[in-house]
mmCIF file of C-alpha atoms in Angstrom:
data_model
loop_
_atom_site.group_PDB
_atom_site.id
_atom_site.type_symbol
_atom_site.label_atom_id
_atom_site.label_comp_id
_atom_site.label_asym_id
_atom_site.label_seq_id
_atom_site.Cartn_x
_atom_site.Cartn_y
_atom_site.Cartn_z
ATOM 1 C CA MET A 1 24.680 -234.118 87.691
ATOM 2 C CA ARG A 2 24.598 -230.439 88.537
ATOM 3 C CA VAL A 3 22.685 -229.465 85.429
ATOM 4 C CA TYR A 4 19.940 -231.964 86.297
ATOM 5 C CA ASN A 5 19.748 -230.645 89.859
ATOM 6 C CA ARG A 6 19.512 -227.071 88.600
ATOM 7 C CA TYR A 7 16.775 -228.040 86.172
ATOM 8 C CA ILE A 8 14.692 -229.822 88.817
ATOM 9 C CA LEU A 9 15.125 -227.040 91.379
ATOM 10 C CA SER A 10 14.234 -224.355 88.824
ATOM 11 C CA LEU A 11 11.099 -226.236 87.851
ATOM 12 C CA ALA A 12 10.092 -226.789 91.475
ATOM 13 C CA LEU A 13 10.618 -223.104 92.223
ATOM 14 C CA LEU A 14 8.549 -222.022 89.227
ATOM 15 C CA PHE A 15 5.702 -224.359 90.134
ATOM 16 C CA THR A 16 5.719 -223.197 93.757
ATOM 17 C CA LEU A 17 5.696 -219.515 92.842
ATOM 18 C CA THR A 18 2.934 -220.027 90.316
ATOM 19 C CA THR A 19 0.761 -221.942 92.764
ATOM 20 C CA VAL A 20 1.280 -219.424 95.561
ATOM 21 C CA VAL A 21 0.608 -216.386 93.354
ATOM 22 C CA PHE A 22 -2.533 -217.884 91.831
ATOM 23 C CA ALA A 23 -3.773 -219.071 95.238
ATOM 24 C CA LEU A 24 -3.284 -215.597 96.710
ATOM 25 C CA ALA A 25 -5.146 -214.148 93.740
ATOM 26 C CA GLY A 26 -8.049 -216.474 94.516
ATOM 27 C CA GLN A 27 -7.725 -218.356 91.231
ATOM 28 C CA ASN A 28 -9.798 -221.568 91.213
ATOM 29 C CA GLN A 29 -9.571 -222.684 87.580
ATOM 30 C CA LEU A 30 -7.493 -225.837 87.385
ATOM 31 C CA ASP A 31 -7.079 -225.550 83.617
ATOM 32 C CA LEU A 32 -5.337 -222.206 84.107
ATOM 33 C CA TYR A 33 -2.891 -223.731 86.579
ATOM 34 C CA PHE A 34 -2.234 -226.614 84.192
ATOM 35 C CA SER A 35 -1.715 -224.341 81.197
ATOM 36 C CA VAL A 36 0.767 -222.138 83.044
ATOM 37 C CA TYR A 37 2.656 -225.216 84.337
ATOM 38 C CA LEU A 38 2.939 -226.486 80.764
ATOM 39 C CA ILE A 39 4.238 -223.140 79.488
ATOM 40 C CA GLU A 40 6.807 -223.021 82.301
ATOM 41 C CA CYS A 41 7.984 -226.553 81.517
ATOM 42 C CA LEU A 42 8.415 -225.802 77.827
ATOM 43 C CA ALA A 43 10.163 -222.476 78.480
ATOM 44 C CA LEU A 44 12.563 -223.961 81.020
ATOM 45 C CA THR A 45 13.440 -226.871 78.735
ATOM 46 C CA SER A 46 14.173 -224.344 75.968
ATOM 47 C CA LEU A 47 16.520 -222.465 78.304
ATOM 48 C CA PHE A 48 18.363 -225.638 79.267
ATOM 49 C CA VAL A 49 19.503 -226.383 75.718
ATOM 50 C CA TYR A 50 22.635 -228.123 76.993
ATOM 51 C CA LEU A 51 20.885 -231.171 78.417
ATOM 52 C CA ASN A 52 22.106 -234.355 76.791
ATOM 53 C CA PRO A 53 19.995 -235.673 73.876
ATOM 54 C CA ARG A 54 18.640 -238.662 75.845
ATOM 55 C CA ALA A 55 17.367 -236.436 78.623
ATOM 56 C CA THR A 56 15.856 -234.024 76.112
ATOM 57 C CA ARG A 57 14.054 -236.861 74.343
ATOM 58 C CA GLY A 58 12.674 -238.194 77.640
ATOM 59 C CA LEU A 59 11.461 -234.743 78.687
ATOM 60 C CA ASN A 60 9.901 -234.151 75.277
ATOM 61 C CA ALA A 61 7.850 -237.335 75.752
ATOM 62 C CA ILE A 62 6.442 -235.862 78.988
ATOM 63 C CA TRP A 63 5.664 -232.574 77.274
ATOM 64 C CA TYR A 64 3.807 -234.363 74.469
ATOM 65 C CA VAL A 65 1.559 -236.008 77.073
ATOM 66 C CA LEU A 66 0.972 -232.704 78.876
ATOM 67 C CA PHE A 67 0.287 -230.955 75.599
ATOM 68 C CA GLY A 68 -2.290 -233.628 74.840
ATOM 69 C CA GLY A 69 -3.961 -232.755 78.132
ATOM 70 C CA PHE A 70 -3.845 -229.081 77.183
ATOM 71 C CA VAL A 71 -5.511 -229.807 73.849
ATOM 72 C CA ALA A 72 -8.200 -231.813 75.662
ATOM 73 C CA ILE A 73 -8.865 -228.827 77.940
ATOM 74 C CA VAL A 74 -9.153 -226.511 74.936
ATOM 75 C CA VAL A 75 -11.530 -228.895 73.191
ATOM 76 C CA MET A 76 -13.687 -229.119 76.334
ATOM 77 C CA LYS A 77 -13.849 -225.338 76.573
ATOM 78 C CA VAL A 78 -14.816 -225.035 72.921
ATOM 79 C CA VAL A 79 -17.548 -227.633 73.364
ATOM 80 C CA GLU A 80 -18.823 -225.793 76.453
ATOM 81 C CA ILE A 81 -19.030 -222.534 74.538
ATOM 82 C CA ALA A 82 -20.462 -224.074 71.400
ATOM 83 C CA LEU A 83 -23.121 -226.175 73.082
ATOM 84 C CA GLY A 84 -23.726 -223.851 75.982
ATOM 85 C CA ILE A 85 -23.306 -226.629 78.517
ATOM 86 C CA ARG A 86 -20.907 -227.044 81.405
ATOM 87 C CA LEU A 87 -18.756 -230.205 81.249
ATOM 88 C CA MET B 1 22.650 -237.537 93.448
ATOM 89 C CA ASN B 2 23.139 -240.927 91.858
ATOM 90 C CA ARG B 3 20.904 -242.489 89.255
ATOM 91 C CA ASN B 4 18.772 -244.388 91.757
ATOM 92 C CA SER B 5 18.132 -241.252 93.836
ATOM 93 C CA TYR B 6 16.514 -239.452 90.922
ATOM 94 C CA THR B 7 14.307 -242.456 90.187
ATOM 95 C CA LEU B 8 13.264 -242.856 93.830
ATOM 96 C CA LEU B 9 12.589 -239.136 94.170
ATOM 97 C CA GLY B 10 10.499 -239.208 91.015
ATOM 98 C CA LEU B 11 8.436 -242.165 92.179
ATOM 99 C CA GLY B 12 7.928 -240.569 95.588
ATOM 100 C CA LEU B 13 6.734 -237.299 94.078
ATOM 101 C CA ILE B 14 4.390 -239.084 91.680
ATOM 102 C CA VAL B 15 2.854 -241.122 94.504
ATOM 103 C CA ALA B 16 2.490 -238.017 96.665
ATOM 104 C CA GLY B 17 0.907 -236.088 93.830
ATOM 105 C CA VAL B 18 -1.488 -238.871 92.862
ATOM 106 C CA GLY B 19 -2.558 -239.141 96.502
ATOM 107 C CA LEU B 20 -2.962 -235.386 96.934
ATOM 108 C CA ILE B 21 -5.078 -234.757 93.825
ATOM 109 C CA PRO B 22 -8.260 -236.696 94.767
ATOM 110 C CA VAL B 23 -8.025 -235.673 98.418
ATOM 111 C CA SER B 24 -7.720 -231.986 97.525
ATOM 112 C CA TYR B 25 -10.332 -232.066 94.773
ATOM 113 C CA LEU B 26 -13.016 -234.193 96.458
ATOM 114 C CA LEU B 27 -12.512 -233.720 100.194
ATOM 115 C CA LEU B 28 -10.854 -230.334 100.610
ATOM 116 C CA GLN B 29 -12.365 -228.915 97.407
ATOM 117 C CA SER B 30 -9.313 -226.719 97.051
ATOM 118 C CA SER B 31 -8.104 -225.894 93.528
ATOM 119 C CA PRO B 32 -4.659 -224.614 94.613
ATOM 120 C CA MET B 33 -3.967 -227.845 96.523
ATOM 121 C CA THR B 34 -5.169 -229.903 93.543
ATOM 122 C CA ALA B 35 -2.862 -227.862 91.300
ATOM 123 C CA LEU B 36 -0.040 -228.539 93.745
ATOM 124 C CA GLY B 37 -0.738 -232.255 93.390
ATOM 125 C CA ILE B 38 -0.592 -231.908 89.594
ATOM 126 C CA SER B 39 2.735 -230.089 89.855
ATOM 127 C CA LEU B 40 4.074 -232.878 92.084
ATOM 128 C CA VAL B 41 3.157 -235.453 89.458
ATOM 129 C CA ILE B 42 4.852 -233.424 86.693
ATOM 130 C CA LEU B 43 7.962 -232.906 88.795
ATOM 131 C CA GLY B 44 8.034 -236.598 89.713
ATOM 132 C CA ALA B 45 7.810 -237.608 86.069
ATOM 133 C CA VAL B 46 10.686 -235.242 85.234
ATOM 134 C CA CYS B 47 12.878 -236.686 88.018
ATOM 135 C CA PHE B 48 12.051 -240.229 86.939
ATOM 136 C CA VAL B 49 12.942 -239.549 83.303
ATOM 137 C CA LEU B 50 16.174 -237.759 84.217
ATOM 138 C CA GLY B 51 17.122 -240.667 86.471
ATOM 139 C CA ARG B 52 16.795 -243.067 83.542
ATOM 140 C CA THR B 53 19.050 -240.975 81.309
ATOM 141 C CA ARG B 54 22.025 -240.765 83.653
ATOM 142 C CA PRO B 55 25.133 -242.730 82.614
ATOM 143 C CA ARG B 56 25.455 -246.246 84.002
ATOM 144 C CA LEU B 57 29.086 -245.941 85.053
ATOM 145 C CA SER B 58 29.633 -244.143 88.325
ATOM 146 C CA PRO B 59 31.795 -240.991 88.311
ATOM 147 C CA GLU B 60 34.442 -242.856 90.323
ATOM 148 C CA VAL B 61 34.858 -245.501 87.609
ATOM 149 C CA SER B 62 35.090 -242.826 84.940
ATOM 150 C CA ALA B 63 37.742 -240.998 86.991
ATOM 151 C CA ILE B 64 39.795 -244.200 87.355
ATOM 152 C CA LEU B 65 39.714 -244.840 83.605
ATOM 153 C CA LEU B 66 40.628 -241.249 82.806
ATOM 154 C CA GLU B 67 43.495 -241.078 85.310
ATOM 155 C CA THR B 68 44.926 -244.391 84.104
ATOM 156 C CA GLY B 69 44.848 -243.332 80.467
ATOM 157 C CA LEU B 70 46.378 -239.933 81.146
ATOM 158 C CA GLU B 71 49.095 -241.427 83.315
ATOM 159 C CA ASN B 72 50.091 -243.891 80.592
ATOM 160 C CA ILE B 73 50.349 -241.144 78.003
ATOM 161 C CA GLY B 74 52.300 -239.000 80.461
ATOM 162 C CA VAL B 75 54.816 -241.796 81.064
ATOM 163 C CA ILE B 76 55.360 -242.245 77.319
ATOM 164 C CA LEU B 77 55.922 -238.517 76.841
ATOM 165 C CA GLU B 78 58.386 -238.335 79.731
ATOM 166 C CA GLU B 79 60.317 -241.374 78.525
ATOM 167 C CA LEU B 80 60.612 -239.891 75.047
ATOM 168 C CA GLY B 81 61.619 -236.529 76.477
ATOM 169 C CA LEU B 82 58.941 -234.740 74.456
ATOM 170 C CA LYS B 83 58.226 -231.133 75.279
ATOM 171 C CA THR B 84 56.568 -230.023 72.048
ATOM 172 C CA LYS B 85 53.050 -228.643 71.935
ATOM 173 C CA ALA B 86 50.500 -231.020 70.466
ATOM 174 C CA ILE B 87 48.863 -230.137 67.172
ATOM 175 C CA TYR B 88 45.179 -231.079 67.177
ATOM 176 C CA ILE B 89 44.320 -232.545 63.795
ATOM 177 C CA PRO B 90 40.697 -232.571 62.525
ATOM 178 C CA SER B 91 38.953 -235.859 61.879
ATOM 179 C CA SER B 92 39.098 -235.328 58.093
ATOM 180 C CA LEU B 93 42.881 -235.801 58.237
ATOM 181 C CA CYS B 94 42.881 -238.548 60.854
ATOM 182 C CA GLY B 95 40.509 -241.185 59.598
ATOM 183 C CA GLY B 96 37.301 -240.236 61.370
ATOM 184 C CA GLN B 97 38.341 -238.951 64.804
ATOM 185 C CA PRO B 98 40.270 -235.807 65.777
ATOM 186 C CA ARG B 99 43.665 -236.648 67.261
ATOM 187 C CA ALA B 100 46.730 -234.923 68.655
ATOM 188 C CA LEU B 101 50.033 -235.000 66.804
ATOM 189 C CA LEU B 102 53.192 -234.674 68.884
ATOM 190 C CA PRO B 103 56.226 -234.008 66.669
ATOM 191 C CA LEU B 104 59.217 -236.009 67.849
ATOM 192 C CA HIS B 105 61.681 -233.231 67.149
ATOM 193 C CA ASP B 106 61.682 -229.643 68.343
ATOM 194 C CA ASN B 107 60.885 -227.073 65.701
ATOM 195 C CA PRO B 108 60.460 -223.328 66.293
ATOM 196 C CA SER B 109 57.553 -223.237 63.837
ATOM 197 C CA PHE B 110 54.625 -225.606 63.786
ATOM 198 C CA PRO B 111 54.653 -228.077 60.890
ATOM 199 C CA GLU B 112 51.982 -227.913 58.215
ATOM 200 C CA VAL B 113 49.851 -231.024 58.052
ATOM 201 C CA ARG B 114 48.021 -231.143 54.764
ATOM 202 C CA GLN B 115 47.807 -234.835 53.997
ATOM 203 C CA SER B 116 45.687 -237.483 55.655
ATOM 204 C CA LEU B 117 47.583 -239.256 58.418
ATOM 205 C CA PRO B 118 47.491 -243.039 58.860
ATOM 206 C CA ARG B 119 45.860 -244.468 61.989
ATOM 207 C CA ARG B 120 49.090 -245.457 63.669
ATOM 208 C CA LEU B 121 50.982 -244.356 66.748
ATOM 209 C CA ILE B 122 54.125 -243.187 64.940
ATOM 210 C CA VAL B 123 53.328 -241.314 61.743
ATOM 211 C CA LYS B 124 55.208 -239.373 59.092
ATOM 212 C CA TYR B 125 53.488 -236.047 58.625
ATOM 213 C CA GLY B 126 55.884 -234.271 56.228
ATOM 214 C CA ALA B 127 58.423 -234.714 53.433
ATOM 215 C CA GLN B 128 61.560 -234.327 55.592
ATOM 216 C CA PRO B 129 63.089 -237.448 57.196
ATOM 217 C CA GLU B 130 62.717 -235.960 60.679
ATOM 218 C CA ASP B 131 58.984 -235.238 60.228
ATOM 219 C CA LEU B 132 57.892 -238.012 62.532
ATOM 220 C CA GLY B 133 55.427 -237.724 65.371
ATOM 221 C CA LEU B 134 53.109 -239.527 67.751
ATOM 222 C CA LEU B 135 49.460 -239.501 66.771
ATOM 223 C CA ILE B 136 47.385 -240.127 69.866
ATOM 224 C CA SER B 137 43.765 -240.025 70.955
ATOM 225 C CA THR B 138 42.881 -237.576 73.670
ATOM 226 C CA PRO B 139 39.751 -236.954 75.799
ATOM 227 C CA GLY B 140 38.696 -234.590 73.035
ATOM 228 C CA SER B 141 38.827 -237.362 70.428
ATOM 229 C CA THR B 142 36.153 -239.333 72.263
ATOM 230 C CA ALA B 143 34.084 -236.384 73.482
ATOM 231 C CA ILE B 144 33.501 -235.103 69.935
ATOM 232 C CA GLY B 145 31.701 -238.361 69.164
ATOM 233 C CA MET B 146 28.949 -237.298 71.584
ATOM 234 C CA LEU B 147 27.796 -234.568 69.225
ATOM 235 C CA GLN B 148 25.034 -235.536 66.831
ATOM 236 C CA SER B 149 26.464 -233.405 64.055
ATOM 237 C CA LYS B 150 29.692 -231.578 63.323
ATOM 238 C CA PRO B 151 29.504 -227.901 64.334
ATOM 239 C CA GLY B 152 29.989 -225.186 61.742
ATOM 240 C CA ALA B 153 32.946 -222.834 61.554
ATOM 241 C CA ASP B 154 31.019 -219.912 63.038
ATOM 242 C CA LEU B 155 32.087 -218.898 66.562
ATOM 243 C CA SER B 156 28.523 -219.037 67.846
ATOM 244 C CA GLU B 157 28.125 -222.599 66.588
ATOM 245 C CA ILE B 158 31.413 -223.570 68.213
ATOM 246 C CA GLU B 159 30.219 -222.034 71.483
ATOM 247 C CA ILE B 160 26.935 -223.946 71.377
ATOM 248 C CA ALA B 161 28.720 -227.216 70.586
ATOM 249 C CA LEU B 162 31.255 -226.700 73.392
ATOM 250 C CA ALA B 163 28.513 -225.865 75.893
ATOM 251 C CA SER B 164 26.540 -228.895 74.768
ATOM 252 C CA VAL B 165 29.492 -231.219 75.392
ATOM 253 C CA LEU B 166 31.205 -229.595 78.399
ATOM 254 C CA GLN B 167 28.120 -228.345 80.214
ATOM 255 C CA GLY B 168 25.222 -230.525 79.132
ATOM 256 C CA MET B 169 26.706 -233.956 78.532
ATOM 257 C CA LEU B 170 29.849 -234.043 80.672
ATOM 258 C CA ASP B 171 28.826 -231.483 83.339
ATOM 259 C CA LEU B 172 32.476 -230.418 83.486
ATOM 260 C CA VAL B 173 31.962 -226.667 83.505
ATOM 261 C CA ASP B 174 29.377 -224.084 84.496
ATOM 262 C CA GLY B 175 29.610 -221.954 81.367
ATOM 263 C CA VAL B 176 31.401 -221.487 78.055
ATOM 264 C CA ARG B 177 32.024 -218.324 76.076
ATOM 265 C CA VAL B 178 33.910 -218.132 72.776
ATOM 266 C CA SER B 179 35.521 -215.089 71.199
ATOM 267 C CA GLY B 180 38.267 -214.416 68.687
ATOM 268 C CA ASN B 181 39.007 -214.309 64.988
ATOM 269 C CA GLU B 182 40.207 -216.566 62.180
ATOM 270 C CA GLU B 183 43.682 -216.976 63.636
ATOM 271 C CA MET B 184 43.149 -217.072 67.384
ATOM 272 C CA ILE B 185 40.111 -218.271 69.312
ATOM 273 C CA ALA B 186 39.715 -217.655 73.033
ATOM 274 C CA VAL B 187 37.431 -219.911 75.052
ATOM 275 C CA HIS B 188 36.421 -218.707 78.512
ATOM 276 C CA ILE B 189 35.410 -221.517 80.827
ATOM 277 C CA SER B 190 33.472 -220.849 84.036
ATOM 278 C CA ALA B 191 34.164 -223.059 87.051
ATOM 279 C CA PRO B 192 35.777 -226.080 85.381
ATOM 280 C CA ARG B 193 35.530 -229.134 87.590
ATOM 281 C CA MET B 194 38.962 -230.518 86.591
ATOM 282 C CA GLU B 195 42.029 -228.724 87.878
ATOM 283 C CA TYR B 196 45.109 -227.920 85.854
ATOM 284 C CA ARG B 197 48.237 -229.849 86.842
ATOM 285 C CA LYS B 198 51.792 -228.817 86.122
ATOM 286 C CA THR B 199 52.907 -231.994 84.340
ATOM 287 C CA VAL B 200 54.597 -232.862 81.053
ATOM 288 C CA LEU B 201 51.311 -234.277 79.809
ATOM 289 C CA TYR B 202 49.374 -231.101 80.478
ATOM 290 C CA ASP B 203 52.166 -228.946 79.039
ATOM 291 C CA CYS B 204 52.125 -230.915 75.781
ATOM 292 C CA LEU B 205 48.454 -231.817 75.377
ATOM 293 C CA GLY B 206 46.736 -229.326 77.632
ATOM 294 C CA SER B 207 44.261 -230.214 80.343
ATOM 295 C CA PRO B 208 41.392 -232.594 79.437
ATOM 296 C CA VAL B 209 39.055 -229.586 79.123
ATOM 297 C CA ALA B 210 41.515 -227.800 76.830
ATOM 298 C CA SER B 211 41.937 -231.007 74.851
ATOM 299 C CA ILE B 212 38.191 -231.217 74.254
ATOM 300 C CA VAL B 213 38.080 -227.531 73.279
ATOM 301 C CA ALA B 214 40.977 -227.868 70.829
ATOM 302 C CA SER B 215 39.615 -231.067 69.268
ATOM 303 C CA LEU B 216 36.203 -229.528 68.716
ATOM 304 C CA ILE B 217 37.599 -226.317 67.240
ATOM 305 C CA ALA B 218 39.890 -228.287 64.923
ATOM 306 C CA ASP B 219 36.934 -230.334 63.704
ATOM 307 C CA ALA B 220 34.640 -227.330 63.361
ATOM 308 C CA LEU B 221 37.174 -225.321 61.342
ATOM 309 C CA ASP B 222 38.566 -228.434 59.625
ATOM 310 C CA LYS B 223 42.079 -227.082 60.296
ATOM 311 C CA PRO B 224 44.869 -228.110 62.649
ATOM 312 C CA VAL B 225 45.026 -226.034 65.817
ATOM 313 C CA VAL B 226 47.394 -225.640 68.756
ATOM 314 C CA ILE B 227 46.631 -224.742 72.360
ATOM 315 C CA SER B 228 48.520 -221.476 72.589
ATOM 316 C CA SER B 229 47.905 -220.838 76.283
ATOM 317 C CA GLU B 230 45.796 -222.010 79.174
ATOM 318 C CA VAL B 231 45.330 -219.555 82.025
ATOM 319 C CA TRP B 232 43.590 -220.491 85.254
ATOM 320 C CA ARG B 233 42.478 -217.640 87.491
ATOM 321 C CA ARG B 234 39.950 -217.406 90.331
ATOM 322 C CA GLY B 235 38.328 -220.700 89.499
ATOM 323 C CA ASN B 236 37.888 -219.860 85.815
ATOM 324 C CA SER B 237 39.958 -220.801 82.815
ATOM 325 C CA THR B 238 40.808 -219.095 79.515
ATOM 326 C CA ILE B 239 42.076 -221.310 76.725
ATOM 327 C CA GLU B 240 43.601 -219.690 73.643
ATOM 328 C CA VAL B 241 43.682 -221.821 70.530
ATOM 329 C CA ARG B 242 45.775 -220.836 67.527
ATOM 330 C CA VAL B 243 44.542 -221.937 64.117
ATOM 331 C CA LEU B 244 47.200 -223.298 61.769
ATOM 332 C CA GLY B 245 47.033 -223.565 57.992
#
């Protein structure tokens, strides 16, 4: 399936570029990497609107899990700021 | 890649990522390498999910079924000596699925189909005794069933629906663009994977891609349509569909 191959290659390329650019910039915050990966995944899925419904549903399940991780990161940051501790 | 390849690739990437994350975080203490491990896991999960959503039948089986069906219809048309252009009837006039009507007699003007047609092979579509035709299912009849909802009559909605079917679900083309007006709609197809053949079947019904286009447009507009022309040039195709009624 060419559209699947294009999707996977585009995602791999985005992840690689992001990692390389952030590494060169000396970025060490894992939550920033994770957040940018999640944004790239959601944006790319929005661009590939012509994926069949089953594939879209499967990918959405992955994004829900990742978004849950993102929310957990946000909550941890808020707790760190509010309580003045480092988790 | 076949279905199993995506699944194997996904599992491999997930295993690699899960192995890389603790090594990078605890031993190497490198955030970029840990992030790379996370990206491998995400990519592996994507490959795994996509592998599970691929169709079970191999492309070769699908090609056999398609070729057999088209050949049978082609033989019938040749035996009957039909050379008329098919009129694509919307599902509202055909009992739930868009179909192609092939009038059995030559007529300079296309007949008007206003009444619901019975689900039979040979149907009477008009008041005159000679208004008989073949009502057949085409690749478009089945492909329309893949859409979750009927597209609207707007050209942009038709374009989205066509791209969803031809590009997303069937992976038959690289791109779809729709233009035109109420009487004539032009659909520009980029890099269609199926070639046009100079046969009686294709002359009457159009290519499978054109058949899907015509069926979808007929259903979207809820009006009979005819494939006016199909031009193939430099690996791209332009299909002109004339709206009747």
